[in-house]
Backbone atoms as SQL, in Angstrom:
CREATE TABLE atoms (id INTEGER PRIMARY KEY, chain TEXT, resi INTEGER, resn TEXT, atom TEXT, x REAL, y REAL, z REAL);
INSERT INTO atoms VALUES
  (1, 'A', 1, 'MET', 'N', 117.651, 105.760, 110.033),
  (2, 'A', 1, 'MET', 'CA', 119.011, 105.343, 110.326),
  (3, 'A', 1, 'MET', 'C', 119.789, 105.175, 109.025),
  (4, 'A', 2, 'GLN', 'N', 121.001, 105.684, 108.998),
  (5, 'A', 2, 'GLN', 'CA', 121.870, 105.514, 107.841),
  (6, 'A', 2, 'GLN', 'C', 122.745, 104.276, 108.036),
  (7, 'A', 3, 'TYR', 'N', 122.941, 103.541, 106.959),
  (8, 'A', 3, 'TYR', 'CA', 123.787, 102.358, 106.973),
  (9, 'A', 3, 'TYR', 'C', 125.012, 102.613, 106.114),
  (10, 'A', 4, 'ASN', 'N', 126.064, 101.868, 106.361),
  (11, 'A', 4, 'ASN', 'CA', 127.248, 101.937, 105.514),
  (12, 'A', 4, 'ASN', 'C', 127.045, 100.968, 104.350),
  (13, 'A', 5, 'LEU', 'N', 126.932, 101.504, 103.149),
  (14, 'A', 5, 'LEU', 'CA', 126.690, 100.691, 101.956),
  (15, 'A', 5, 'LEU', 'C', 127.964, 100.463, 101.148),
  (16, 'A', 6, 'HIS', 'N', 129.085, 100.982, 101.634),
  (17, 'A', 6, 'HIS', 'CA', 130.332, 100.919, 100.874),
  (18, 'A', 6, 'HIS', 'C', 130.735, 99.470, 100.578),
  (19, 'A', 7, 'GLN', 'N', 130.937, 99.194, 99.314),
  (20, 'A', 7, 'GLN', 'CA', 131.376, 97.902, 98.782),
  (21, 'A', 7, 'GLN', 'C', 130.399, 96.758, 99.080),
  (22, 'A', 8, 'LYS', 'N', 129.119, 97.084, 99.160),
  (23, 'A', 8, 'LYS', 'CA', 128.082, 96.056, 99.309),
  (24, 'A', 8, 'LYS', 'C', 127.480, 95.754, 97.947),
  (25, 'A', 9, 'ARG', 'N', 127.040, 94.505, 97.787),
  (26, 'A', 9, 'ARG', 'CA', 126.383, 94.077, 96.546),
  (27, 'A', 9, 'ARG', 'C', 124.942, 93.705, 96.863),
  (28, 'A', 10, 'PHE', 'N', 124.050, 94.002, 95.910),
  (29, 'A', 10, 'PHE', 'CA', 122.628, 93.715, 96.070),
  (30, 'A', 10, 'PHE', 'C', 122.095, 93.038, 94.805),
  (31, 'A', 11, 'ARG', 'N', 121.048, 92.232, 95.003),
  (32, 'A', 11, 'ARG', 'CA', 120.362, 91.562, 93.891),
  (33, 'A', 11, 'ARG', 'C', 118.858, 91.722, 94.104),
  (34, 'A', 12, 'SER', 'N', 118.118, 91.760, 93.011),
  (35, 'A', 12, 'SER', 'CA', 116.671, 91.949, 93.053),
  (36, 'A', 12, 'SER', 'C', 115.951, 90.729, 93.612),
  (37, 'A', 13, 'LEU', 'N', 114.984, 90.989, 94.491),
  (38, 'A', 13, 'LEU', 'CA', 114.068, 89.946, 94.959),
  (39, 'A', 13, 'LEU', 'C', 112.744, 90.020, 94.211),
  (40, 'A', 14, 'SER', 'N', 112.314, 91.261, 93.904),
  (41, 'A', 14, 'SER', 'CA', 111.061, 91.449, 93.171),
  (42, 'A', 14, 'SER', 'C', 111.048, 92.830, 92.527),
  (43, 'A', 15, 'ASN', 'N', 110.204, 92.976, 91.496),
  (44, 'A', 15, 'ASN', 'CA', 110.085, 94.246, 90.803),
  (45, 'A', 15, 'ASN', 'C', 108.739, 94.289, 90.088),
  (46, 'A', 16, 'SER', 'N', 108.220, 95.491, 89.908),
  (47, 'A', 16, 'SER', 'CA', 106.998, 95.678, 89.130),
  (48, 'A', 16, 'SER', 'C', 107.265, 95.327, 87.675),
  (49, 'A', 17, 'SER', 'N', 106.220, 94.984, 86.955),
  (50, 'A', 17, 'SER', 'CA', 106.373, 94.492, 85.582),
  (51, 'A', 17, 'SER', 'C', 106.961, 95.522, 84.617),
  (52, 'A', 18, 'SER', 'N', 106.799, 96.816, 84.887),
  (53, 'A', 18, 'SER', 'CA', 107.341, 97.830, 83.979),
  (54, 'A', 18, 'SER', 'C', 108.802, 98.177, 84.264),
  (55, 'A', 19, 'GLY', 'N', 109.415, 97.497, 85.248),
  (56, 'A', 19, 'GLY', 'CA', 110.820, 97.734, 85.572),
  (57, 'A', 19, 'GLY', 'C', 111.744, 96.851, 84.757),
  (58, 'A', 20, 'ASP', 'N', 112.990, 97.258, 84.631),
  (59, 'A', 20, 'ASP', 'CA', 114.010, 96.496, 83.894),
  (60, 'A', 20, 'ASP', 'C', 114.841, 95.592, 84.796),
  (61, 'A', 21, 'VAL', 'N', 114.957, 95.935, 86.068),
  (62, 'A', 21, 'VAL', 'CA', 115.767, 95.156, 86.999),
  (63, 'A', 21, 'VAL', 'C', 115.095, 93.801, 87.241),
  (64, 'A', 22, 'ASP', 'N', 115.908, 92.741, 87.222),
  (65, 'A', 22, 'ASP', 'CA', 115.398, 91.402, 87.520),
  (66, 'A', 22, 'ASP', 'C', 116.413, 90.650, 88.370),
  (67, 'A', 23, 'LYS', 'N', 116.184, 89.369, 88.618),
  (68, 'A', 23, 'LYS', 'CA', 117.039, 88.573, 89.510),
  (69, 'A', 23, 'LYS', 'C', 118.473, 88.422, 89.006),
  (70, 'A', 24, 'GLU', 'N', 118.718, 88.732, 87.730),
  (71, 'A', 24, 'GLU', 'CA', 120.072, 88.659, 87.173),
  (72, 'A', 24, 'GLU', 'C', 120.836, 89.968, 87.330),
  (73, 'A', 25, 'THR', 'N', 120.161, 91.023, 87.746),
  (74, 'A', 25, 'THR', 'CA', 120.794, 92.336, 87.901),
  (75, 'A', 25, 'THR', 'C', 121.524, 92.402, 89.239),
  (76, 'A', 26, 'VAL', 'N', 122.787, 92.816, 89.204),
  (77, 'A', 26, 'VAL', 'CA', 123.586, 92.974, 90.423),
  (78, 'A', 26, 'VAL', 'C', 124.003, 94.439, 90.541),
  (79, 'A', 27, 'PHE', 'N', 123.841, 94.986, 91.750),
  (80, 'A', 27, 'PHE', 'CA', 124.210, 96.356, 92.070),
  (81, 'A', 27, 'PHE', 'C', 125.479, 96.334, 92.920),
  (82, 'A', 28, 'TYR', 'N', 126.431, 97.201, 92.592),
  (83, 'A', 28, 'TYR', 'CA', 127.692, 97.336, 93.329),
  (84, 'A', 28, 'TYR', 'C', 127.711, 98.740, 93.941),
  (85, 'A', 29, 'TYR', 'N', 127.513, 98.826, 95.259),
  (86, 'A', 29, 'TYR', 'CA', 127.361, 100.104, 95.954),
  (87, 'A', 29, 'TYR', 'C', 128.679, 100.604, 96.543),
  (88, 'A', 30, 'PHE', 'N', 128.777, 101.951, 96.617),
  (89, 'A', 30, 'PHE', 'CA', 129.899, 102.644, 97.242),
  (90, 'A', 30, 'PHE', 'C', 129.329, 103.810, 98.033),
  (91, 'A', 31, 'GLN', 'N', 130.077, 104.272, 99.035),
  (92, 'A', 31, 'GLN', 'CA', 129.588, 105.367, 99.864),
  (93, 'A', 31, 'GLN', 'C', 130.738, 106.212, 100.367),
  (94, 'A', 32, 'GLU', 'N', 130.489, 107.502, 100.407),
  (95, 'A', 32, 'GLU', 'CA', 131.415, 108.468, 100.984),
  (96, 'A', 32, 'GLU', 'C', 130.576, 109.476, 101.751),
  (97, 'A', 33, 'GLY', 'N', 130.555, 109.358, 103.080),
  (98, 'A', 33, 'GLY', 'CA', 129.698, 110.223, 103.888),
  (99, 'A', 33, 'GLY', 'C', 128.236, 109.951, 103.588),
  (100, 'A', 34, 'ASP', 'N', 127.488, 111.018, 103.259),
  (101, 'A', 34, 'ASP', 'CA', 126.063, 110.846, 102.964),
  (102, 'A', 34, 'ASP', 'C', 125.780, 110.667, 101.470),
  (103, 'A', 35, 'ILE', 'N', 126.841, 110.527, 100.667),
  (104, 'A', 35, 'ILE', 'CA', 126.677, 110.312, 99.225),
  (105, 'A', 35, 'ILE', 'C', 126.889, 108.834, 98.919),
  (106, 'A', 36, 'VAL', 'N', 125.976, 108.268, 98.156),
  (107, 'A', 36, 'VAL', 'CA', 126.023, 106.860, 97.772),
  (108, 'A', 36, 'VAL', 'C', 125.943, 106.781, 96.257),
  (109, 'A', 37, 'TRP', 'N', 126.697, 105.855, 95.654),
  (110, 'A', 37, 'TRP', 'CA', 126.596, 105.634, 94.214),
  (111, 'A', 37, 'TRP', 'C', 126.760, 104.148, 93.936),
  (112, 'A', 38, 'ALA', 'N', 126.323, 103.752, 92.763),
  (113, 'A', 38, 'ALA', 'CA', 126.421, 102.335, 92.413),
  (114, 'A', 38, 'ALA', 'C', 126.492, 102.177, 90.901),
  (115, 'A', 39, 'THR', 'N', 127.031, 101.049, 90.499),
  (116, 'A', 39, 'THR', 'CA', 126.921, 100.595, 89.122),
  (117, 'A', 39, 'THR', 'C', 126.097, 99.318, 89.162),
  (118, 'A', 40, 'TYR', 'N', 125.428, 99.023, 88.058),
  (119, 'A', 40, 'TYR', 'CA', 124.625, 97.802, 88.019),
  (120, 'A', 40, 'TYR', 'C', 124.541, 97.282, 86.597),
  (121, 'A', 41, 'ARG', 'N', 124.349, 95.976, 86.490),
  (122, 'A', 41, 'ARG', 'CA', 124.199, 95.331, 85.194),
  (123, 'A', 41, 'ARG', 'C', 123.673, 93.916, 85.382),
  (124, 'A', 42, 'GLY', 'N', 123.232, 93.351, 84.275),
  (125, 'A', 42, 'GLY', 'CA', 122.717, 91.995, 84.289),
  (126, 'A', 42, 'GLY', 'C', 121.262, 91.946, 83.876),
  (127, 'A', 43, 'GLY', 'N', 120.837, 90.808, 83.366),
  (128, 'A', 43, 'GLY', 'CA', 119.460, 90.680, 82.889),
  (129, 'A', 43, 'GLY', 'C', 119.227, 91.592, 81.708),
  (130, 'A', 44, 'ALA', 'N', 118.232, 92.439, 81.777),
  (131, 'A', 44, 'ALA', 'CA', 117.863, 93.339, 80.678),
  (132, 'A', 44, 'ALA', 'C', 118.737, 94.587, 80.615),
  (133, 'A', 45, 'ILE', 'N', 119.709, 94.712, 81.526),
  (134, 'A', 45, 'ILE', 'CA', 120.507, 95.938, 81.623),
  (135, 'A', 45, 'ILE', 'C', 121.956, 95.671, 81.249),
  (136, 'A', 46, 'ARG', 'N', 122.428, 96.428, 80.241),
  (137, 'A', 46, 'ARG', 'CA', 123.834, 96.314, 79.831),
  (138, 'A', 46, 'ARG', 'C', 124.742, 96.980, 80.851),
  (139, 'A', 47, 'LYS', 'N', 124.410, 98.221, 81.237),
  (140, 'A', 47, 'LYS', 'CA', 125.227, 98.977, 82.190),
  (141, 'A', 47, 'LYS', 'C', 124.395, 100.116, 82.737),
  (142, 'A', 48, 'GLY', 'N', 124.469, 100.298, 84.059),
  (143, 'A', 48, 'GLY', 'CA', 123.732, 101.382, 84.686),
  (144, 'A', 48, 'GLY', 'C', 124.530, 102.015, 85.805),
  (145, 'A', 49, 'THR', 'N', 124.145, 103.240, 86.148),
  (146, 'A', 49, 'THR', 'CA', 124.743, 103.957, 87.270),
  (147, 'A', 49, 'THR', 'C', 123.635, 104.655, 88.053),
  (148, 'A', 50, 'LEU', 'N', 123.896, 104.879, 89.331),
  (149, 'A', 50, 'LEU', 'CA', 122.964, 105.661, 90.142),
  (150, 'A', 50, 'LEU', 'C', 123.758, 106.498, 91.119),
  (151, 'A', 51, 'ILE', 'N', 123.148, 107.587, 91.552),
  (152, 'A', 51, 'ILE', 'CA', 123.715, 108.420, 92.603),
  (153, 'A', 51, 'ILE', 'C', 122.587, 108.729, 93.577),
  (154, 'A', 52, 'ALA', 'N', 122.945, 108.749, 94.873),
  (155, 'A', 52, 'ALA', 'CA', 121.925, 108.932, 95.903),
  (156, 'A', 52, 'ALA', 'C', 122.481, 109.734, 97.067),
  (157, 'A', 53, 'ARG', 'N', 121.554, 110.210, 97.885),
  (158, 'A', 53, 'ARG', 'CA', 121.924, 110.880, 99.132),
  (159, 'A', 53, 'ARG', 'C', 121.004, 110.370, 100.228),
  (160, 'A', 54, 'TRP', 'N', 121.554, 110.328, 101.439),
  (161, 'A', 54, 'TRP', 'CA', 120.743, 109.936, 102.589),
  (162, 'A', 54, 'TRP', 'C', 119.830, 111.090, 102.972),
  (163, 'A', 55, 'LEU', 'N', 118.577, 110.794, 103.195),
  (164, 'A', 55, 'LEU', 'CA', 117.617, 111.768, 103.706),
  (165, 'A', 55, 'LEU', 'C', 117.603, 111.690, 105.231),
  (166, 'A', 56, 'PRO', 'N', 117.199, 112.760, 105.922),
  (167, 'A', 56, 'PRO', 'CA', 117.178, 112.741, 107.396),
  (168, 'A', 56, 'PRO', 'C', 116.341, 111.593, 107.980),
  (169, 'A', 57, 'GLU', 'N', 115.330, 111.125, 107.237),
  (170, 'A', 57, 'GLU', 'CA', 114.458, 110.046, 107.708),
  (171, 'A', 57, 'GLU', 'C', 115.100, 108.664, 107.565),
  (172, 'A', 58, 'GLY', 'N', 116.334, 108.601, 107.011),
  (173, 'A', 58, 'GLY', 'CA', 117.015, 107.327, 106.849),
  (174, 'A', 58, 'GLY', 'C', 116.729, 106.623, 105.538),
  (175, 'A', 59, 'GLN', 'N', 116.138, 107.329, 104.592),
  (176, 'A', 59, 'GLN', 'CA', 115.896, 106.780, 103.266),
  (177, 'A', 59, 'GLN', 'C', 116.935, 107.317, 102.294),
  (178, 'A', 60, 'LEU', 'N', 117.106, 106.609, 101.180),
  (179, 'A', 60, 'LEU', 'CA', 117.969, 107.076, 100.100),
  (180, 'A', 60, 'LEU', 'C', 117.123, 107.677, 98.997),
  (181, 'A', 61, 'GLU', 'N', 117.471, 108.885, 98.592),
  (182, 'A', 61, 'GLU', 'CA', 116.849, 109.514, 97.427),
  (183, 'A', 61, 'GLU', 'C', 117.841, 109.373, 96.289),
  (184, 'A', 62, 'MET', 'N', 117.408, 108.791, 95.177),
  (185, 'A', 62, 'MET', 'CA', 118.365, 108.521, 94.106),
  (186, 'A', 62, 'MET', 'C', 117.826, 108.845, 92.728),
  (187, 'A', 63, 'ARG', 'N', 118.791, 108.994, 91.822),
  (188, 'A', 63, 'ARG', 'CA', 118.528, 109.117, 90.390),
  (189, 'A', 63, 'ARG', 'C', 119.347, 108.032, 89.708),
  (190, 'A', 64, 'TYR', 'N', 118.779, 107.433, 88.677),
  (191, 'A', 64, 'TYR', 'CA', 119.479, 106.346, 87.990),
  (192, 'A', 64, 'TYR', 'C', 119.332, 106.466, 86.482),
  (193, 'A', 65, 'GLN', 'N', 120.270, 105.828, 85.800),
  (194, 'A', 65, 'GLN', 'CA', 120.255, 105.779, 84.336),
  (195, 'A', 65, 'GLN', 'C', 120.910, 104.480, 83.896),
  (196, 'A', 66, 'HIS', 'N', 120.412, 103.935, 82.806),
  (197, 'A', 66, 'HIS', 'CA', 121.066, 102.748, 82.267),
  (198, 'A', 66, 'HIS', 'C', 120.800, 102.606, 80.776),
  (199, 'A', 67, 'LEU', 'N', 121.616, 101.730, 80.184),
  (200, 'A', 67, 'LEU', 'CA', 121.459, 101.355, 78.787),
  (201, 'A', 67, 'LEU', 'C', 120.957, 99.914, 78.797),
  (202, 'A', 68, 'SER', 'N', 119.795, 99.705, 78.199),
  (203, 'A', 68, 'SER', 'CA', 119.187, 98.380, 78.211),
  (204, 'A', 68, 'SER', 'C', 119.804, 97.487, 77.134),
  (205, 'A', 69, 'LYS', 'N', 119.541, 96.195, 77.236),
  (206, 'A', 69, 'LYS', 'CA', 120.015, 95.260, 76.212),
  (207, 'A', 69, 'LYS', 'C', 119.345, 95.527, 74.871),
  (208, 'A', 70, 'ALA', 'N', 118.201, 96.229, 74.892),
  (209, 'A', 70, 'ALA', 'CA', 117.528, 96.653, 73.657),
  (210, 'A', 70, 'ALA', 'C', 118.149, 97.936, 73.116),
  (211, 'A', 71, 'ASN', 'N', 119.259, 98.379, 73.746),
  (212, 'A', 71, 'ASN', 'CA', 120.016, 99.565, 73.344),
  (213, 'A', 71, 'ASN', 'C', 119.239, 100.867, 73.534),
  (214, 'A', 72, 'GLU', 'N', 118.397, 100.919, 74.568),
  (215, 'A', 72, 'GLU', 'CA', 117.643, 102.120, 74.902),
  (216, 'A', 72, 'GLU', 'C', 118.233, 102.756, 76.166),
  (217, 'A', 73, 'PHE', 'N', 118.378, 104.091, 76.142),
  (218, 'A', 73, 'PHE', 'CA', 118.741, 104.815, 77.355),
  (219, 'A', 73, 'PHE', 'C', 117.486, 104.998, 78.188),
  (220, 'A', 74, 'LYS', 'N', 117.579, 104.760, 79.496),
  (221, 'A', 74, 'LYS', 'CA', 116.446, 104.932, 80.393),
  (222, 'A', 74, 'LYS', 'C', 116.917, 105.666, 81.640),
  (223, 'A', 75, 'THR', 'N', 116.039, 106.515, 82.192),
  (224, 'A', 75, 'THR', 'CA', 116.357, 107.287, 83.389),
  (225, 'A', 75, 'THR', 'C', 115.190, 107.212, 84.362),
  (226, 'A', 76, 'GLY', 'N', 115.509, 107.394, 85.644),
  (227, 'A', 76, 'GLY', 'CA', 114.447, 107.369, 86.639),
  (228, 'A', 76, 'GLY', 'C', 114.892, 107.904, 87.977),
  (229, 'A', 77, 'GLN', 'N', 113.945, 107.903, 88.910),
  (230, 'A', 77, 'GLN', 'CA', 114.211, 108.340, 90.272),
  (231, 'A', 77, 'GLN', 'C', 113.586, 107.347, 91.231),
  (232, 'A', 78, 'CYS', 'N', 114.119, 107.314, 92.451),
  (233, 'A', 78, 'CYS', 'CA', 113.707, 106.284, 93.393),
  (234, 'A', 78, 'CYS', 'C', 113.909, 106.775, 94.819),
  (235, 'A', 79, 'VAL', 'N', 113.051, 106.325, 95.722),
  (236, 'A', 79, 'VAL', 'CA', 113.278, 106.465, 97.159),
  (237, 'A', 79, 'VAL', 'C', 113.363, 105.048, 97.711),
  (238, 'A', 80, 'SER', 'N', 114.458, 104.775, 98.393),
  (239, 'A', 80, 'SER', 'CA', 114.746, 103.438, 98.889),
  (240, 'A', 80, 'SER', 'C', 114.801, 103.455, 100.412),
  (241, 'A', 81, 'THR', 'N', 114.064, 102.537, 101.034),
  (242, 'A', 81, 'THR', 'CA', 114.034, 102.443, 102.491),
  (243, 'A', 81, 'THR', 'C', 114.749, 101.166, 102.923),
  (244, 'A', 82, 'PRO', 'N', 115.916, 101.283, 103.569),
  (245, 'A', 82, 'PRO', 'CA', 116.656, 100.095, 103.995),
  (246, 'A', 82, 'PRO', 'C', 116.083, 99.493, 105.277),
  (247, 'A', 83, 'GLU', 'N', 116.208, 98.183, 105.371),
  (248, 'A', 83, 'GLU', 'CA', 115.776, 97.468, 106.580),
  (249, 'A', 83, 'GLU', 'C', 116.793, 96.369, 106.869),
  (250, 'A', 84, 'LEU', 'N', 117.284, 96.337, 108.092),
  (251, 'A', 84, 'LEU', 'CA', 118.240, 95.318, 108.499),
  (252, 'A', 84, 'LEU', 'C', 117.490, 94.028, 108.816),
  (253, 'A', 85, 'GLN', 'N', 117.899, 92.932, 108.182),
  (254, 'A', 85, 'GLN', 'CA', 117.253, 91.637, 108.371),
  (255, 'A', 85, 'GLN', 'C', 117.880, 90.886, 109.553),
  (256, 'A', 86, 'ALA', 'N', 117.219, 89.849, 110.017),
  (257, 'A', 86, 'ALA', 'CA', 117.692, 89.058, 111.162),
  (258, 'A', 86, 'ALA', 'C', 119.064, 88.443, 110.903),
  (259, 'A', 87, 'ASP', 'N', 119.368, 88.156, 109.614),
  (260, 'A', 87, 'ASP', 'CA', 120.674, 87.560, 109.282),
  (261, 'A', 87, 'ASP', 'C', 121.786, 88.599, 109.136),
  (262, 'A', 88, 'GLY', 'N', 121.465, 89.883, 109.402),
  (263, 'A', 88, 'GLY', 'CA', 122.461, 90.951, 109.338),
  (264, 'A', 88, 'GLY', 'C', 122.599, 91.594, 107.978),
  (265, 'A', 89, 'LYS', 'N', 121.870, 91.104, 106.987),
  (266, 'A', 89, 'LYS', 'CA', 121.930, 91.676, 105.641),
  (267, 'A', 89, 'LYS', 'C', 120.863, 92.755, 105.486),
  (268, 'A', 90, 'LEU', 'N', 121.137, 93.674, 104.570),
  (269, 'A', 90, 'LEU', 'CA', 120.200, 94.760, 104.306),
  (270, 'A', 90, 'LEU', 'C', 119.238, 94.388, 103.189),
  (271, 'A', 91, 'ARG', 'N', 118.025, 94.843, 103.332),
  (272, 'A', 91, 'ARG', 'CA', 117.014, 94.735, 102.286),
  (273, 'A', 91, 'ARG', 'C', 116.508, 96.148, 102.023),
  (274, 'A', 92, 'MET', 'N', 116.368, 96.506, 100.746),
  (275, 'A', 92, 'MET', 'CA', 115.908, 97.844, 100.359),
  (276, 'A', 92, 'MET', 'C', 114.530, 97.743, 99.714),
  (277, 'A', 93, 'TYR', 'N', 113.584, 98.488, 100.270),
  (278, 'A', 93, 'TYR', 'CA', 112.234, 98.578, 99.718),
  (279, 'A', 93, 'TYR', 'C', 112.171, 99.870, 98.912),
  (280, 'A', 94, 'GLU', 'N', 111.932, 99.741, 97.613),
  (281, 'A', 94, 'GLU', 'CA', 112.096, 100.875, 96.705),
  (282, 'A', 94, 'GLU', 'C', 110.795, 101.256, 96.003),
  (283, 'A', 95, 'LYS', 'N', 110.558, 102.559, 95.953),
  (284, 'A', 95, 'LYS', 'CA', 109.452, 103.146, 95.192),
  (285, 'A', 95, 'LYS', 'C', 110.106, 103.957, 94.089),
  (286, 'A', 96, 'TRP', 'N', 109.911, 103.542, 92.826),
  (287, 'A', 96, 'TRP', 'CA', 110.627, 104.177, 91.725),
  (288, 'A', 96, 'TRP', 'C', 109.656, 104.706, 90.667),
  (289, 'A', 97, 'LYS', 'N', 110.214, 105.564, 89.807),
  (290, 'A', 97, 'LYS', 'CA', 109.439, 106.151, 88.704),
  (291, 'A', 97, 'LYS', 'C', 110.387, 106.429, 87.548),
  (292, 'A', 98, 'TRP', 'N', 109.979, 105.996, 86.347),
  (293, 'A', 98, 'TRP', 'CA', 110.738, 106.348, 85.149),
  (294, 'A', 98, 'TRP', 'C', 110.570, 107.846, 84.879),
  (295, 'A', 99, 'THR', 'N', 111.665, 108.517, 84.513),
  (296, 'A', 99, 'THR', 'CA', 111.599, 109.912, 84.075),
  (297, 'A', 99, 'THR', 'C', 111.759, 109.991, 82.555),
  (298, 'A', 100, 'SER', 'N', 111.827, 108.843, 81.926),
  (299, 'A', 100, 'SER', 'CA', 111.882, 108.737, 80.467),
  (300, 'A', 100, 'SER', 'C', 110.847, 107.688, 80.046),
  (301, 'A', 101, 'GLY', 'N', 110.650, 107.548, 78.754),
  (302, 'A', 101, 'GLY', 'CA', 109.745, 106.513, 78.253),
  (303, 'A', 101, 'GLY', 'C', 108.317, 106.716, 78.714),
  (304, 'A', 102, 'ASP', 'N', 107.707, 105.651, 79.218),
  (305, 'A', 102, 'ASP', 'CA', 106.287, 105.710, 79.593),
  (306, 'A', 102, 'ASP', 'C', 106.025, 106.376, 80.941),
  (307, 'A', 103, 'LYS', 'N', 107.069, 106.722, 81.681),
  (308, 'A', 103, 'LYS', 'CA', 106.986, 107.414, 82.972),
  (309, 'A', 103, 'LYS', 'C', 106.143, 106.656, 83.993),
  (310, 'A', 104, 'SER', 'N', 106.118, 105.341, 83.865),
  (311, 'A', 104, 'SER', 'CA', 105.378, 104.524, 84.825),
  (312, 'A', 104, 'SER', 'C', 106.109, 104.469, 86.161),
  (313, 'A', 105, 'GLU', 'N', 105.387, 103.988, 87.173),
  (314, 'A', 105, 'GLU', 'CA', 105.924, 103.865, 88.519),
  (315, 'A', 105, 'GLU', 'C', 105.875, 102.414, 88.958),
  (316, 'A', 106, 'GLY', 'N', 106.670, 102.078, 89.975),
  (317, 'A', 106, 'GLY', 'CA', 106.652, 100.720, 90.470),
  (318, 'A', 106, 'GLY', 'C', 107.333, 100.586, 91.814),
  (319, 'A', 107, 'ASN', 'N', 107.375, 99.352, 92.276),
  (320, 'A', 107, 'ASN', 'CA', 108.016, 99.005, 93.542),
  (321, 'A', 107, 'ASN', 'C', 108.954, 97.841, 93.312),
  (322, 'A', 108, 'SER', 'N', 110.073, 97.866, 94.010),
  (323, 'A', 108, 'SER', 'CA', 111.004, 96.764, 93.921),
  (324, 'A', 108, 'SER', 'C', 111.637, 96.528, 95.289),
  (325, 'A', 109, 'ILE', 'N', 112.224, 95.340, 95.416),
  (326, 'A', 109, 'ILE', 'CA', 112.956, 94.987, 96.637),
  (327, 'A', 109, 'ILE', 'C', 114.283, 94.409, 96.181),
  (328, 'A', 110, 'ILE', 'N', 115.374, 94.953, 96.743),
  (329, 'A', 110, 'ILE', 'CA', 116.691, 94.370, 96.509),
  (330, 'A', 110, 'ILE', 'C', 117.266, 93.952, 97.852),
  (331, 'A', 111, 'GLU', 'N', 118.148, 92.922, 97.822),
  (332, 'A', 111, 'GLU', 'CA', 118.712, 92.404, 99.061),
  (333, 'A', 111, 'GLU', 'C', 120.207, 92.205, 98.913),
  (334, 'A', 112, 'GLU', 'N', 120.919, 92.483, 99.996),
  (335, 'A', 112, 'GLU', 'CA', 122.376, 92.323, 100.021),
  (336, 'A', 112, 'GLU', 'C', 122.754, 90.867, 99.776),
  (337, 'A', 113, 'ILE', 'N', 123.805, 90.679, 98.970),
  (338, 'A', 113, 'ILE', 'CA', 124.327, 89.329, 98.707),
  (339, 'A', 113, 'ILE', 'C', 125.766, 89.237, 99.167);
């Protein structure tokens, strides 16, 4: 199922240790049809952007890039599975992989705020 993510904000609930996103990182999402994009910042991230598309299975396939507070450029890819919570807010379960640096993989959860 596809959700409308336009003008929604998300914050991290959890992340693998090799990830940069933390509880101080805020994502600002936008959507036009099946294309989704966001900017994000906070915590270890100075500024980041992502672009995504809805997959037929109802997941988001995305690519992301950011500049860390350590002044490093980082890039990666992610598949995000949204789930509607009882309170009406969305939670995204994410499987990500760095395409730069150590190329490690991880899991994260972000939730609508």
